[in-house]
PDB file of C-alpha atoms in Angstrom:
ATOM      1  CA  MET A   1     -21.634-134.114-123.915  1.00 55.00           C
ATOM      2  CA  MET A   2     -22.455-134.159-119.754  1.00 53.00           C
ATOM      3  CA  GLY A   3     -19.071-135.806-119.043  1.00 54.00           C
ATOM      4  CA  ALA A   4     -18.714-139.645-119.052  1.00 54.00           C
ATOM      5  CA  GLY A   5     -19.953-141.688-117.362  1.00 58.00           C
ATOM      6  CA  GLY A   6     -23.701-142.280-115.196  1.00 68.00           C
ATOM      7  CA  GLY A   7     -26.296-145.058-115.968  1.00 89.00           C
ATOM      8  CA  VAL A   8     -28.362-145.784-117.456  1.00 93.00           C
ATOM      9  CA  MET A   9     -31.145-143.242-116.351  1.00 91.00           C
ATOM     10  CA  PHE A  10     -28.848-141.261-118.005  1.00 93.00           C
ATOM     11  CA  ARG A  11     -27.886-142.752-120.909  1.00 94.00           C
ATOM     12  CA  VAL A  12     -31.941-143.132-122.133  1.00 95.00           C
ATOM     13  CA  ALA A  13     -32.274-139.442-120.490  1.00 94.00           C
ATOM     14  CA  THR A  14     -28.431-138.442-122.727  1.00 95.00           C
ATOM     15  CA  LEU A  15     -30.504-140.749-125.689  1.00 96.00           C
ATOM     16  CA  LEU A  16     -33.552-138.784-125.426  1.00 96.00           C
ATOM     17  CA  PHE A  17     -32.540-135.200-125.065  1.00 97.00           C
ATOM     18  CA  TYR A  18     -31.083-135.203-127.826  1.00 97.00           C
ATOM     19  CA  ILE A  19     -34.512-137.086-129.456  1.00 96.00           C
ATOM     20  CA  THR A  20     -35.490-134.116-128.337  1.00 96.00           C
ATOM     21  CA  PHE A  21     -33.834-132.111-129.646  1.00 97.00           C
ATOM     22  CA  GLY A  22     -33.811-133.474-133.691  1.00 96.00           C
ATOM     23  CA  ILE A  23     -37.740-133.565-132.743  1.00 94.00           C
ATOM     24  CA  TYR A  24     -37.884-129.533-132.184  1.00 95.00           C
ATOM     25  CA  GLY A  25     -34.939-129.047-134.803  1.00 96.00           C
ATOM     26  CA  TRP A  26     -37.665-130.442-137.769  1.00 93.00           C
ATOM     27  CA  LEU A  27     -40.779-128.264-136.388  1.00 91.00           C
ATOM     28  CA  LEU A  28     -38.530-125.078-136.400  1.00 93.00           C
ATOM     29  CA  PHE A  29     -38.198-126.465-139.362  1.00 92.00           C
ATOM     30  CA  SER A  30     -41.502-127.065-140.533  1.00 88.00           C
ATOM     31  CA  VAL A  31     -42.938-123.752-139.308  1.00 87.00           C
ATOM     32  CA  VAL A  32     -40.373-122.071-140.680  1.00 88.00           C
ATOM     33  CA  PHE A  33     -40.093-123.700-144.675  1.00 84.00           C
ATOM     34  CA  ILE A  34     -42.718-125.925-145.025  1.00 82.00           C
ATOM     35  CA  ARG A  35     -45.804-124.195-144.450  1.00 70.00           C
ATOM     36  CA  TYR A  36     -44.264-122.188-148.091  1.00 60.00           C
ATOM     37  CA  PRO A  37     -45.343-125.885-151.518  1.00 59.00           C
ATOM     38  CA  ILE A  38     -42.140-125.165-153.340  1.00 57.00           C
ATOM     39  CA  THR A  39     -42.892-126.659-157.247  1.00 60.00           C
ATOM     40  CA  PRO A  40     -41.149-126.514-159.999  1.00 62.00           C
ATOM     41  CA  GLU A  41     -43.405-123.469-160.797  1.00 60.00           C
ATOM     42  CA  HIS A  42     -42.483-121.873-158.027  1.00 53.00           C
ATOM     43  CA  LEU A  43     -38.720-122.306-158.036  1.00 53.00           C
ATOM     44  CA  TYR A  44     -39.321-121.032-161.982  1.00 53.00           C
ATOM     45  CA  GLU A  45     -40.511-117.367-160.111  1.00 53.00           C
ATOM     46  CA  LEU A  46     -38.116-116.979-158.378  1.00 51.00           C
ATOM     47  CA  THR A  47     -36.060-115.507-160.934  1.00 53.00           C
ATOM     48  CA  LEU A  48     -38.944-113.178-161.215  1.00 50.00           C
ATOM     49  CA  ALA A  49     -40.485-112.574-158.429  1.00 54.00           C
ATOM     50  CA  ALA A  50     -39.853-109.247-156.148  1.00 61.00           C
ATOM     51  CA  ARG A  51     -38.746-110.220-152.428  1.00 69.00           C
ATOM     52  CA  ASN A  52     -40.047-108.972-150.089  1.00 80.00           C
ATOM     53  CA  VAL A  53     -37.183-107.801-147.440  1.00 88.00           C
ATOM     54  CA  ASN A  54     -36.668-105.564-144.316  1.00 90.00           C
ATOM     55  CA  TYR A  55     -33.284-104.153-143.226  1.00 93.00           C
ATOM     56  CA  VAL A  56     -35.094-101.335-140.865  1.00 94.00           C
ATOM     57  CA  PRO A  57     -34.739-102.438-137.122  1.00 95.00           C
ATOM     58  CA  PHE A  58     -38.027-102.274-135.707  1.00 93.00           C
ATOM     59  CA  GLN A  59     -39.780-101.195-138.643  1.00 93.00           C
ATOM     60  CA  THR A  60     -41.563-104.647-139.257  1.00 89.00           C
ATOM     61  CA  ILE A  61     -42.201-104.576-135.236  1.00 89.00           C
ATOM     62  CA  THR A  62     -44.056-101.217-135.296  1.00 90.00           C
ATOM     63  CA  ASN A  63     -45.607-101.699-138.028  1.00 88.00           C
ATOM     64  CA  TYR A  64     -47.428-104.706-136.676  1.00 84.00           C
ATOM     65  CA  LEU A  65     -48.285-102.570-133.968  1.00 79.00           C
ATOM     66  CA  HIS A  66     -49.746 -99.397-134.496  1.00 82.00           C
ATOM     67  CA  GLY A  67     -51.615-100.387-137.229  1.00 80.00           C
ATOM     68  CA  THR A  68     -50.262-100.181-140.813  1.00 82.00           C
ATOM     69  CA  TYR A  69     -50.559-102.956-141.764  1.00 78.00           C
ATOM     70  CA  ARG A  70     -53.833-103.916-141.141  1.00 78.00           C
ATOM     71  CA  VAL A  71     -52.994-107.150-139.012  1.00 77.00           C
ATOM     72  CA  PRO A  72     -55.169-108.521-137.207  1.00 82.00           C
ATOM     73  CA  THR A  73     -54.188-106.852-133.189  1.00 80.00           C
ATOM     74  CA  PHE A  74     -54.111-110.594-132.172  1.00 84.00           C
ATOM     75  CA  ASP A  75     -51.971-111.958-134.793  1.00 84.00           C
ATOM     76  CA  ALA A  76     -49.339-109.449-134.842  1.00 84.00           C
ATOM     77  CA  TRP A  77     -48.609-109.866-131.568  1.00 87.00           C
ATOM     78  CA  LEU A  78     -48.901-113.536-132.251  1.00 88.00           C
ATOM     79  CA  ASN A  79     -46.102-113.002-135.628  1.00 87.00           C
ATOM     80  CA  VAL A  80     -44.062-111.206-132.336  1.00 91.00           C
ATOM     81  CA  PHE A  81     -44.306-113.370-129.634  1.00 93.00           C
ATOM     82  CA  GLY A  82     -43.697-116.420-131.737  1.00 93.00           C
ATOM     83  CA  ASN A  83     -40.387-115.180-133.517  1.00 94.00           C
ATOM     84  CA  ILE A  84     -39.530-115.122-129.086  1.00 96.00           C
ATOM     85  CA  VAL A  85     -41.060-118.516-128.237  1.00 95.00           C
ATOM     86  CA  MET A  86     -39.731-120.459-131.701  1.00 95.00           C
ATOM     87  CA  PHE A  87     -36.073-120.006-130.795  1.00 97.00           C
ATOM     88  CA  ILE A  88     -36.468-120.167-126.464  1.00 96.00           C
ATOM     89  CA  PRO A  89     -35.521-123.818-127.021  1.00 96.00           C
ATOM     90  CA  LEU A  90     -32.469-123.746-129.286  1.00 98.00           C
ATOM     91  CA  GLY A  91     -30.146-121.763-127.178  1.00 97.00           C
ATOM     92  CA  ILE A  92     -32.006-124.743-124.245  1.00 97.00           C
ATOM     93  CA  TYR A  93     -30.911-127.163-126.425  1.00 98.00           C
ATOM     94  CA  LEU A  94     -27.616-125.603-127.509  1.00 98.00           C
ATOM     95  CA  GLN A  95     -26.100-123.775-124.084  1.00 97.00           C
ATOM     96  CA  ILE A  96     -26.725-127.680-122.456  1.00 96.00           C
ATOM     97  CA  VAL A  97     -24.564-129.001-125.249  1.00 97.00           C
ATOM     98  CA  VAL A  98     -21.824-126.345-126.089  1.00 96.00           C
ATOM     99  CA  LYS A  99     -21.929-125.521-122.251  1.00 93.00           C
ATOM    100  CA  ARG A 100     -20.226-122.085-123.474  1.00 96.00           C
ATOM    101  CA  LYS A 101     -22.015-118.516-123.981  1.00 97.00           C
ATOM    102  CA  ARG A 102     -19.971-117.065-126.205  1.00 98.00           C
ATOM    103  CA  ILE A 103     -20.049-120.256-128.946  1.00 98.00           C
ATOM    104  CA  THR A 104     -23.898-120.855-128.284  1.00 98.00           C
ATOM    105  CA  ALA A 105     -24.966-116.810-129.013  1.00 98.00           C
ATOM    106  CA  LEU A 106     -22.907-116.880-131.997  1.00 99.00           C
ATOM    107  CA  LEU A 107     -24.810-120.148-133.767  1.00 99.00           C
ATOM    108  CA  ILE A 108     -27.918-118.946-132.464  1.00 98.00           C
ATOM    109  CA  LEU A 109     -27.479-115.553-134.205  1.00 98.00           C
ATOM    110  CA  SER A 110     -25.939-117.818-136.872  1.00 98.00           C
ATOM    111  CA  THR A 111     -28.978-120.184-137.132  1.00 98.00           C
ATOM    112  CA  THR A 112     -31.075-117.404-137.386  1.00 97.00           C
ATOM    113  CA  ILE A 113     -29.683-115.457-140.169  1.00 97.00           C
ATOM    114  CA  LEU A 114     -29.952-118.569-141.843  1.00 97.00           C
ATOM    115  CA  ILE A 115     -33.298-119.460-141.966  1.00 95.00           C
ATOM    116  CA  GLU A 116     -33.927-116.091-143.799  1.00 94.00           C
ATOM    117  CA  SER A 117     -30.860-115.714-145.878  1.00 94.00           C
ATOM    118  CA  VAL A 118     -32.728-119.472-147.095  1.00 92.00           C
ATOM    119  CA  GLN A 119     -35.954-117.455-147.338  1.00 89.00           C
ATOM    120  CA  TYR A 120     -34.708-114.681-149.317  1.00 90.00           C
ATOM    121  CA  VAL A 121     -33.273-117.040-151.486  1.00 87.00           C
ATOM    122  CA  LEU A 122     -36.566-119.428-152.441  1.00 85.00           C
ATOM    123  CA  ASN A 123     -38.564-116.219-152.051  1.00 83.00           C
ATOM    124  CA  ILE A 124     -41.049-117.399-148.830  1.00 82.00           C
ATOM    125  CA  GLY A 125     -41.691-115.495-145.874  1.00 77.00           C
ATOM    126  CA  ALA A 126     -40.267-112.360-145.890  1.00 82.00           C
ATOM    127  CA  THR A 127     -36.363-111.068-145.376  1.00 90.00           C
ATOM    128  CA  ASP A 128     -36.572-109.044-142.200  1.00 93.00           C
ATOM    129  CA  ILE A 129     -34.337-107.999-139.756  1.00 96.00           C
ATOM    130  CA  ASP A 130     -37.018-108.105-136.486  1.00 96.00           C
ATOM    131  CA  ASP A 131     -37.365-111.745-137.425  1.00 95.00           C
ATOM    132  CA  ILE A 132     -33.151-112.143-136.809  1.00 97.00           C
ATOM    133  CA  ILE A 133     -34.241-109.588-134.042  1.00 98.00           C
ATOM    134  CA  LEU A 134     -36.493-111.363-132.338  1.00 97.00           C
ATOM    135  CA  ASN A 135     -35.388-114.752-133.113  1.00 98.00           C
ATOM    136  CA  PHE A 136     -32.527-114.717-131.223  1.00 98.00           C
ATOM    137  CA  THR A 137     -33.858-112.706-128.462  1.00 98.00           C
ATOM    138  CA  GLY A 138     -36.018-116.018-128.464  1.00 97.00           C
ATOM    139  CA  GLY A 139     -32.301-117.804-128.341  1.00 98.00           C
ATOM    140  CA  MET A 140     -30.593-116.187-125.589  1.00 98.00           C
ATOM    141  CA  LEU A 141     -33.611-116.735-123.276  1.00 98.00           C
ATOM    142  CA  GLY A 142     -33.281-119.833-123.738  1.00 97.00           C
ATOM    143  CA  MET A 143     -29.318-119.644-122.984  1.00 98.00           C
ATOM    144  CA  TYR A 144     -29.949-117.270-120.172  1.00 98.00           C
ATOM    145  CA  ALA A 145     -32.642-119.789-118.308  1.00 97.00           C
ATOM    146  CA  VAL A 146     -29.635-122.329-118.751  1.00 97.00           C
ATOM    147  CA  ALA A 147     -26.844-120.727-117.528  1.00 96.00           C
ATOM    148  CA  ILE A 148     -29.302-119.844-114.727  1.00 97.00           C
ATOM    149  CA  SER A 149     -30.391-123.303-113.714  1.00 96.00           C
ATOM    150  CA  PHE A 150     -26.434-125.161-114.336  1.00 96.00           C
ATOM    151  CA  LYS A 151     -25.888-122.364-111.389  1.00 96.00           C
ATOM    152  CA  LEU A 152     -29.034-122.897-109.203  1.00 97.00           C
ATOM    153  CA  LEU A 153     -29.499-126.717-109.992  1.00 97.00           C
ATOM    154  CA  GLY A 154     -26.131-127.878-111.313  1.00 95.00           C
ATOM    155  CA  MET A 155     -25.678-129.344-114.555  1.00 94.00           C
ATOM    156  CA  ARG A 156     -26.943-132.961-114.329  1.00 94.00           C
ATOM    157  CA  PRO A 157     -30.257-131.690-112.428  1.00 96.00           C
ATOM    158  CA  THR A 158     -30.866-129.193-114.978  1.00 96.00           C
ATOM    159  CA  PHE A 159     -29.778-131.740-117.719  1.00 96.00           C
ATOM    160  CA  TYR A 160     -32.846-134.424-116.189  1.00 95.00           C
ATOM    161  CA  LEU A 161     -35.230-132.001-116.021  1.00 95.00           C
ATOM    162  CA  VAL A 162     -34.717-129.689-119.305  1.00 96.00           C
ATOM    163  CA  THR A 163     -35.496-133.268-120.636  1.00 95.00           C
ATOM    164  CA  LEU A 164     -37.853-133.792-118.712  1.00 94.00           C
ATOM    165  CA  CYS A 165     -40.261-130.989-119.744  1.00 94.00           C
ATOM    166  CA  SER A 166     -39.198-131.427-123.877  1.00 94.00           C
ATOM    167  CA  VAL A 167     -41.458-135.131-123.360  1.00 93.00           C
ATOM    168  CA  ILE A 168     -43.524-133.734-122.125  1.00 93.00           C
ATOM    169  CA  VAL A 169     -43.855-131.143-124.593  1.00 91.00           C
ATOM    170  CA  HIS A 170     -43.260-132.485-127.349  1.00 87.00           C
ATOM    171  CA  VAL A 171     -46.347-135.734-126.720  1.00 89.00           C
ATOM    172  CA  LEU A 172     -48.513-133.462-126.136  1.00 87.00           C
ATOM    173  CA  THR A 173     -47.220-131.226-129.447  1.00 82.00           C
ATOM    174  CA  PHE A 174     -47.681-134.505-130.746  1.00 82.00           C
ATOM    175  CA  LEU A 175     -51.416-135.299-129.582  1.00 83.00           C
ATOM    176  CA  TYR A 176     -52.691-131.740-130.544  1.00 80.00           C
ATOM    177  CA  ARG A 177     -51.633-132.183-134.311  1.00 72.00           C
ATOM    178  CA  GLN A 178     -54.148-135.541-133.863  1.00 64.00           C
TER     179      GLN A 178
END
């Protein structure tokens, strides 16, 4: 990941980094998939139910912001920004692990397409090109934040900073959920 070597502090930071990356992955999975119960009845209904799919870029975002869906304004903005913010950590973690922007971008895009595909197959949530656009945007913001930090601070300080912030955010998230 960062290169061979390093003392105890680096090894502890590396362990914490991967633990927080795993926790983030679980949180992302649970936010996207677990909020919908998948029961045997649901699996049977997969063959009967119509799927909610949008292939037109920015249509859902525009409909939210213009009030077409009659969703409260706060919920509309929460959906738009939530889809961005939810993927910022993915870009951060992947850029630290991979270090190559092109591969990181491809992994971010692949992840969000996979999520939308699974939602389609399981008929949970809505399959929407806007979600792919927003998720990818969030991931790219995270990736570029790390790339800029690498240039300004260096790789190891960025790694320590991201690990520390991740631990703090995860502890606060855990405390908030209690």
